[in-house]
Amino acid sequence: MGDYFQTIADIDATAEEAEALGARVVAWLVSEGVVHAERTSEMLGRPVYSPGPRWDDVTQWPKQSTDGLAVITRRTVFWGSLGSDGSPVCPHCSARADVAPWPGAVEVWRRTGTAELRCPACGRMVPLAEWAWEDDRFAFAHLGFEIWNAALLRPEFVAGFGRVLGHRIRTLAGKL
């Protein structure tokens, strides 16, 4: 068994703007009837918004329950795709960084909010948050939206997050 989750991470939001952007998305979701305005329960110690009357409209399989939506507004290494090494992929040349030091860079970003990784192919130093990750393994962000134990979200709904935020988003999924 286990718990499944989906995460939508805003990879451009700064620490200073995360709260306001999170509130903007919640206001959009409430106005669309996707979630209720009040947080009613907790998942993993995080308050969650319960599904609203239009929740089924945004999922691929209607009538499946959910534990709700949590908004995370602090520096977080979001993860997904358990069972994969999820190697980083250079955004400039698409080369994989198969070997160390990328795990160390992840820990530096977790502690400080900034880290760079040199591409083994093109030699560029690239901020860790800019790298793509095989199997959607990681997103480094100050703002994320976690949905627990729900049917997969419709791609057009997920794209709406990017439009409302005005930023690039990265989606991840996994199981605890």
PDB file of C-alpha atoms in Angstrom:
ATOM      1  CA  MET A   1       0.000   0.000   0.000  1.00  0.00           C
ATOM      2  CA  GLY A   2       1.329   3.474   0.762  1.00  0.00           C
ATOM      3  CA  ASP A   3       0.525   7.066   0.060  1.00  0.00           C
ATOM      4  CA  TYR A   4       0.873   8.589  -3.392  1.00  0.00           C
ATOM      5  CA  PHE A   5       1.610  12.241  -4.048  1.00  0.00           C
ATOM      6  CA  GLN A   6       1.910  14.722  -6.872  1.00  0.00           C
ATOM      7  CA  THR A   7       3.858  17.959  -6.545  1.00  0.00           C
ATOM      8  CA  ILE A   8       3.786  21.104  -8.633  1.00  0.00           C
ATOM      9  CA  ALA A   9       6.877  23.191  -7.844  1.00  0.00           C
ATOM     10  CA  ASP A  10       7.432  26.807  -8.898  1.00  0.00           C
ATOM     11  CA  ILE A  11      11.124  26.732  -9.763  1.00  0.00           C
ATOM     12  CA  ASP A  12      11.348  30.516 -10.303  1.00  0.00           C
ATOM     13  CA  ALA A  13       9.707  31.822  -7.112  1.00  0.00           C
ATOM     14  CA  THR A  14      12.031  33.481  -4.625  1.00  0.00           C
ATOM     15  CA  ALA A  15      11.807  32.965  -0.887  1.00  0.00           C
ATOM     16  CA  GLU A  16      10.463  36.519  -0.563  1.00  0.00           C
ATOM     17  CA  GLU A  17       7.565  36.011  -2.989  1.00  0.00           C
ATOM     18  CA  ALA A  18       6.578  32.413  -2.151  1.00  0.00           C
ATOM     19  CA  GLU A  19       3.846  33.291   0.390  1.00  0.00           C
ATOM     20  CA  ALA A  20       2.114  35.792  -1.909  1.00  0.00           C
ATOM     21  CA  LEU A  21       2.314  33.473  -4.922  1.00  0.00           C
ATOM     22  CA  GLY A  22       0.983  30.564  -2.884  1.00  0.00           C
ATOM     23  CA  ALA A  23      -1.959  32.725  -1.777  1.00  0.00           C
ATOM     24  CA  ARG A  24      -2.586  33.733  -5.410  1.00  0.00           C
ATOM     25  CA  VAL A  25      -2.839  30.101  -6.479  1.00  0.00           C
ATOM     26  CA  VAL A  26      -5.113  29.207  -3.555  1.00  0.00           C
ATOM     27  CA  ALA A  27      -7.398  32.142  -4.430  1.00  0.00           C
ATOM     28  CA  TRP A  28      -7.533  30.872  -8.033  1.00  0.00           C
ATOM     29  CA  LEU A  29      -8.305  27.308  -6.902  1.00  0.00           C
ATOM     30  CA  VAL A  30     -11.029  28.526  -4.528  1.00  0.00           C
ATOM     31  CA  SER A  31     -12.591  30.773  -7.204  1.00  0.00           C
ATOM     32  CA  GLU A  32     -12.652  27.799  -9.602  1.00  0.00           C
ATOM     33  CA  GLY A  33     -14.258  25.558  -6.954  1.00  0.00           C
ATOM     34  CA  VAL A  34     -11.311  23.149  -6.979  1.00  0.00           C
ATOM     35  CA  VAL A  35     -10.586  23.474  -3.237  1.00  0.00           C
ATOM     36  CA  HIS A  36     -12.396  24.924  -0.227  1.00  0.00           C
ATOM     37  CA  ALA A  37     -11.063  28.191   1.217  1.00  0.00           C
ATOM     38  CA  GLU A  38     -10.340  26.857   4.699  1.00  0.00           C
ATOM     39  CA  ARG A  39      -7.684  24.328   5.582  1.00  0.00           C
ATOM     40  CA  THR A  40      -9.459  21.486   7.298  1.00  0.00           C
ATOM     41  CA  SER A  41      -6.946  18.772   8.088  1.00  0.00           C
ATOM     42  CA  GLU A  42      -3.263  17.901   8.021  1.00  0.00           C
ATOM     43  CA  MET A  43      -1.084  15.574   5.976  1.00  0.00           C
ATOM     44  CA  LEU A  44       2.422  14.922   7.277  1.00  0.00           C
ATOM     45  CA  GLY A  45       2.044  17.878   9.649  1.00  0.00           C
ATOM     46  CA  ARG A  46       1.066  20.284   6.861  1.00  0.00           C
ATOM     47  CA  PRO A  47      -2.366  21.922   6.758  1.00  0.00           C
ATOM     48  CA  VAL A  48      -4.298  20.957   3.631  1.00  0.00           C
ATOM     49  CA  TYR A  49      -7.156  22.396   1.625  1.00  0.00           C
ATOM     50  CA  SER A  50      -9.924  19.866   1.074  1.00  0.00           C
ATOM     51  CA  PRO A  51     -11.322  19.221  -2.402  1.00  0.00           C
ATOM     52  CA  GLY A  52     -14.065  21.552  -3.602  1.00  0.00           C
ATOM     53  CA  PRO A  53     -17.111  20.806  -5.756  1.00  0.00           C
ATOM     54  CA  ARG A  54     -15.096  20.921  -8.999  1.00  0.00           C
ATOM     55  CA  TRP A  55     -12.220  18.672  -7.856  1.00  0.00           C
ATOM     56  CA  ASP A  56     -13.284  15.868 -10.194  1.00  0.00           C
ATOM     57  CA  ASP A  57     -13.039  18.256 -13.163  1.00  0.00           C
ATOM     58  CA  VAL A  58      -9.257  18.573 -12.718  1.00  0.00           C
ATOM     59  CA  THR A  59      -8.379  14.889 -12.316  1.00  0.00           C
ATOM     60  CA  GLN A  60      -8.042  12.167 -14.933  1.00  0.00           C
ATOM     61  CA  TRP A  61     -10.235   9.715 -13.016  1.00  0.00           C
ATOM     62  CA  PRO A  62     -13.242  11.375 -11.351  1.00  0.00           C
ATOM     63  CA  LYS A  63     -14.792  10.160  -8.132  1.00  0.00           C
ATOM     64  CA  GLN A  64     -11.499   9.213  -6.504  1.00  0.00           C
ATOM     65  CA  SER A  65     -10.981  10.725  -3.074  1.00  0.00           C
ATOM     66  CA  THR A  66      -7.979  12.801  -2.045  1.00  0.00           C
ATOM     67  CA  ASP A  67      -6.310  13.804   1.200  1.00  0.00           C
ATOM     68  CA  GLY A  68      -6.132  17.381  -0.060  1.00  0.00           C
ATOM     69  CA  LEU A  69      -3.679  20.020  -1.240  1.00  0.00           C
ATOM     70  CA  ALA A  70      -0.824  21.393   0.870  1.00  0.00           C
ATOM     71  CA  VAL A  71       1.011  24.626   0.027  1.00  0.00           C
ATOM     72  CA  ILE A  72       4.706  24.653   0.966  1.00  0.00           C
ATOM     73  CA  THR A  73       6.314  28.101   1.100  1.00  0.00           C
ATOM     74  CA  ARG A  74       9.863  27.485   2.243  1.00  0.00           C
ATOM     75  CA  ARG A  75      13.086  26.272   0.646  1.00  0.00           C
ATOM     76  CA  THR A  76      12.422  22.618  -0.130  1.00  0.00           C
ATOM     77  CA  VAL A  77      13.996  19.841  -2.133  1.00  0.00           C
ATOM     78  CA  PHE A  78      10.890  18.292  -3.666  1.00  0.00           C
ATOM     79  CA  TRP A  79      11.363  14.703  -4.836  1.00  0.00           C
ATOM     80  CA  GLY A  80       9.554  12.086  -6.821  1.00  0.00           C
ATOM     81  CA  SER A  81       9.956   8.857  -8.805  1.00  0.00           C
ATOM     82  CA  LEU A  82      11.241   6.595  -6.076  1.00  0.00           C
ATOM     83  CA  GLY A  83      13.434   3.784  -7.278  1.00  0.00           C
ATOM     84  CA  SER A  84      15.261   5.927  -9.815  1.00  0.00           C
ATOM     85  CA  ASP A  85      18.668   7.533  -9.516  1.00  0.00           C
ATOM     86  CA  GLY A  86      17.210  10.471 -11.452  1.00  0.00           C
ATOM     87  CA  SER A  87      20.470  11.822 -12.808  1.00  0.00           C
ATOM     88  CA  PRO A  88      20.652  15.552 -13.531  1.00  0.00           C
ATOM     89  CA  VAL A  89      20.557  16.613 -17.189  1.00  0.00           C
ATOM     90  CA  CYS A  90      22.370  19.789 -18.288  1.00  0.00           C
ATOM     91  CA  PRO A  91      19.932  22.439 -19.550  1.00  0.00           C
ATOM     92  CA  HIS A  92      22.522  23.635 -22.092  1.00  0.00           C
ATOM     93  CA  CYS A  93      23.777  20.455 -23.764  1.00  0.00           C
ATOM     94  CA  SER A  94      21.476  17.667 -22.414  1.00  0.00           C
ATOM     95  CA  ALA A  95      24.373  15.639 -21.027  1.00  0.00           C
ATOM     96  CA  ARG A  96      23.791  13.525 -17.917  1.00  0.00           C
ATOM     97  CA  ALA A  97      25.847  14.107 -14.789  1.00  0.00           C
ATOM     98  CA  ASP A  98      26.031  10.433 -13.800  1.00  0.00           C
ATOM     99  CA  VAL A  99      28.602  10.707 -11.031  1.00  0.00           C
ATOM    100  CA  ALA A 100      29.389  12.770  -7.967  1.00  0.00           C
ATOM    101  CA  PRO A 101      29.365  15.596  -6.991  1.00  0.00           C
ATOM    102  CA  TRP A 102      25.644  16.113  -7.629  1.00  0.00           C
ATOM    103  CA  PRO A 103      24.461  14.501  -4.362  1.00  0.00           C
ATOM    104  CA  GLY A 104      26.688  16.934  -2.467  1.00  0.00           C
ATOM    105  CA  ALA A 105      25.264  19.868  -4.434  1.00  0.00           C
ATOM    106  CA  VAL A 106      21.751  18.791  -3.414  1.00  0.00           C
ATOM    107  CA  GLU A 107      22.768  18.955   0.251  1.00  0.00           C
ATOM    108  CA  VAL A 108      24.393  22.383  -0.208  1.00  0.00           C
ATOM    109  CA  TRP A 109      21.191  23.700  -1.841  1.00  0.00           C
ATOM    110  CA  ARG A 110      19.098  22.245   0.988  1.00  0.00           C
ATOM    111  CA  ARG A 111      21.207  24.114   3.564  1.00  0.00           C
ATOM    112  CA  THR A 112      21.818  27.392   1.719  1.00  0.00           C
ATOM    113  CA  GLY A 113      19.343  27.741  -1.151  1.00  0.00           C
ATOM    114  CA  THR A 114      22.097  28.024  -3.725  1.00  0.00           C
ATOM    115  CA  ALA A 115      24.421  25.518  -5.355  1.00  0.00           C
ATOM    116  CA  GLU A 116      25.996  24.988  -8.746  1.00  0.00           C
ATOM    117  CA  LEU A 117      27.038  21.913 -10.643  1.00  0.00           C
ATOM    118  CA  ARG A 118      29.589  21.751 -13.460  1.00  0.00           C
ATOM    119  CA  CYS A 119      28.396  19.899 -16.543  1.00  0.00           C
ATOM    120  CA  PRO A 120      30.771  17.032 -17.349  1.00  0.00           C
ATOM    121  CA  ALA A 121      30.256  17.545 -21.101  1.00  0.00           C
ATOM    122  CA  CYS A 122      30.125  21.296 -21.802  1.00  0.00           C
ATOM    123  CA  GLY A 123      31.931  22.421 -18.634  1.00  0.00           C
ATOM    124  CA  ARG A 124      29.427  25.145 -17.725  1.00  0.00           C
ATOM    125  CA  MET A 125      28.655  25.887 -14.097  1.00  0.00           C
ATOM    126  CA  VAL A 126      24.869  25.739 -13.839  1.00  0.00           C
ATOM    127  CA  PRO A 127      22.702  26.554 -10.790  1.00  0.00           C
ATOM    128  CA  LEU A 128      21.332  23.293  -9.436  1.00  0.00           C
ATOM    129  CA  ALA A 129      17.706  24.438  -9.724  1.00  0.00           C
ATOM    130  CA  GLU A 130      18.181  24.935 -13.495  1.00  0.00           C
ATOM    131  CA  TRP A 131      19.095  21.306 -14.207  1.00  0.00           C
ATOM    132  CA  ALA A 132      16.437  18.954 -15.533  1.00  0.00           C
ATOM    133  CA  TRP A 133      16.200  15.598 -13.757  1.00  0.00           C
ATOM    134  CA  GLU A 134      15.596  12.211 -15.329  1.00  0.00           C
ATOM    135  CA  ASP A 135      12.338  10.665 -14.183  1.00  0.00           C
ATOM    136  CA  ASP A 136      11.348  14.015 -12.612  1.00  0.00           C
ATOM    137  CA  ARG A 137      13.454  13.125  -9.594  1.00  0.00           C
ATOM    138  CA  PHE A 138      13.959  16.576  -7.987  1.00  0.00           C
ATOM    139  CA  ALA A 139      12.752  20.161  -8.003  1.00  0.00           C
ATOM    140  CA  PHE A 140      14.490  22.820  -5.952  1.00  0.00           C
ATOM    141  CA  ALA A 141      12.013  25.510  -5.007  1.00  0.00           C
ATOM    142  CA  HIS A 142      10.622  27.877  -2.402  1.00  0.00           C
ATOM    143  CA  LEU A 143       7.032  27.157  -3.409  1.00  0.00           C
ATOM    144  CA  GLY A 144       5.296  23.853  -4.024  1.00  0.00           C
ATOM    145  CA  PHE A 145       1.822  22.381  -4.068  1.00  0.00           C
ATOM    146  CA  GLU A 146       1.463  18.773  -2.889  1.00  0.00           C
ATOM    147  CA  ILE A 147      -1.620  16.701  -3.594  1.00  0.00           C
ATOM    148  CA  TRP A 148      -1.923  13.446  -1.665  1.00  0.00           C
ATOM    149  CA  ASN A 149      -3.694  10.228  -2.641  1.00  0.00           C
ATOM    150  CA  ALA A 150      -5.553  11.652  -5.613  1.00  0.00           C
ATOM    151  CA  ALA A 151      -6.096  10.642  -9.207  1.00  0.00           C
ATOM    152  CA  LEU A 152      -3.565  12.130 -11.607  1.00  0.00           C
ATOM    153  CA  LEU A 153      -4.194  15.769 -12.355  1.00  0.00           C
ATOM    154  CA  ARG A 154      -5.158  16.742 -15.895  1.00  0.00           C
ATOM    155  CA  PRO A 155      -2.213  18.282 -17.798  1.00  0.00           C
ATOM    156  CA  GLU A 156      -4.245  21.359 -18.763  1.00  0.00           C
ATOM    157  CA  PHE A 157      -5.029  21.967 -15.084  1.00  0.00           C
ATOM    158  CA  VAL A 158      -1.347  21.648 -14.134  1.00  0.00           C
ATOM    159  CA  ALA A 159      -0.457  24.116 -16.904  1.00  0.00           C
ATOM    160  CA  GLY A 160      -2.858  26.575 -15.246  1.00  0.00           C
ATOM    161  CA  PHE A 161      -0.531  26.762 -12.242  1.00  0.00           C
ATOM    162  CA  GLY A 162       2.216  28.093 -14.486  1.00  0.00           C
ATOM    163  CA  ARG A 163      -0.127  30.668 -16.008  1.00  0.00           C
ATOM    164  CA  VAL A 164      -1.383  31.877 -12.614  1.00  0.00           C
ATOM    165  CA  LEU A 165       2.141  31.998 -11.197  1.00  0.00           C
ATOM    166  CA  GLY A 166       3.749  33.467 -14.305  1.00  0.00           C
ATOM    167  CA  HIS A 167       6.687  31.128 -13.707  1.00  0.00           C
ATOM    168  CA  ARG A 168       8.127  27.834 -14.846  1.00  0.00           C
ATOM    169  CA  ILE A 169       6.818  24.828 -12.963  1.00  0.00           C
ATOM    170  CA  ARG A 170       8.094  21.302 -12.557  1.00  0.00           C
ATOM    171  CA  THR A 171       5.822  18.374 -11.705  1.00  0.00           C
ATOM    172  CA  LEU A 172       6.828  15.321  -9.722  1.00  0.00           C
ATOM    173  CA  ALA A 173       5.044  12.258  -8.423  1.00  0.00           C
ATOM    174  CA  GLY A 174       5.909   9.464  -6.067  1.00  0.00           C
ATOM    175  CA  LYS A 175       4.888   7.132  -3.298  1.00  0.00           C
ATOM    176  CA  LEU A 176       5.764   6.934   0.385  1.00  0.00           C
TER     177      LEU A 176
END
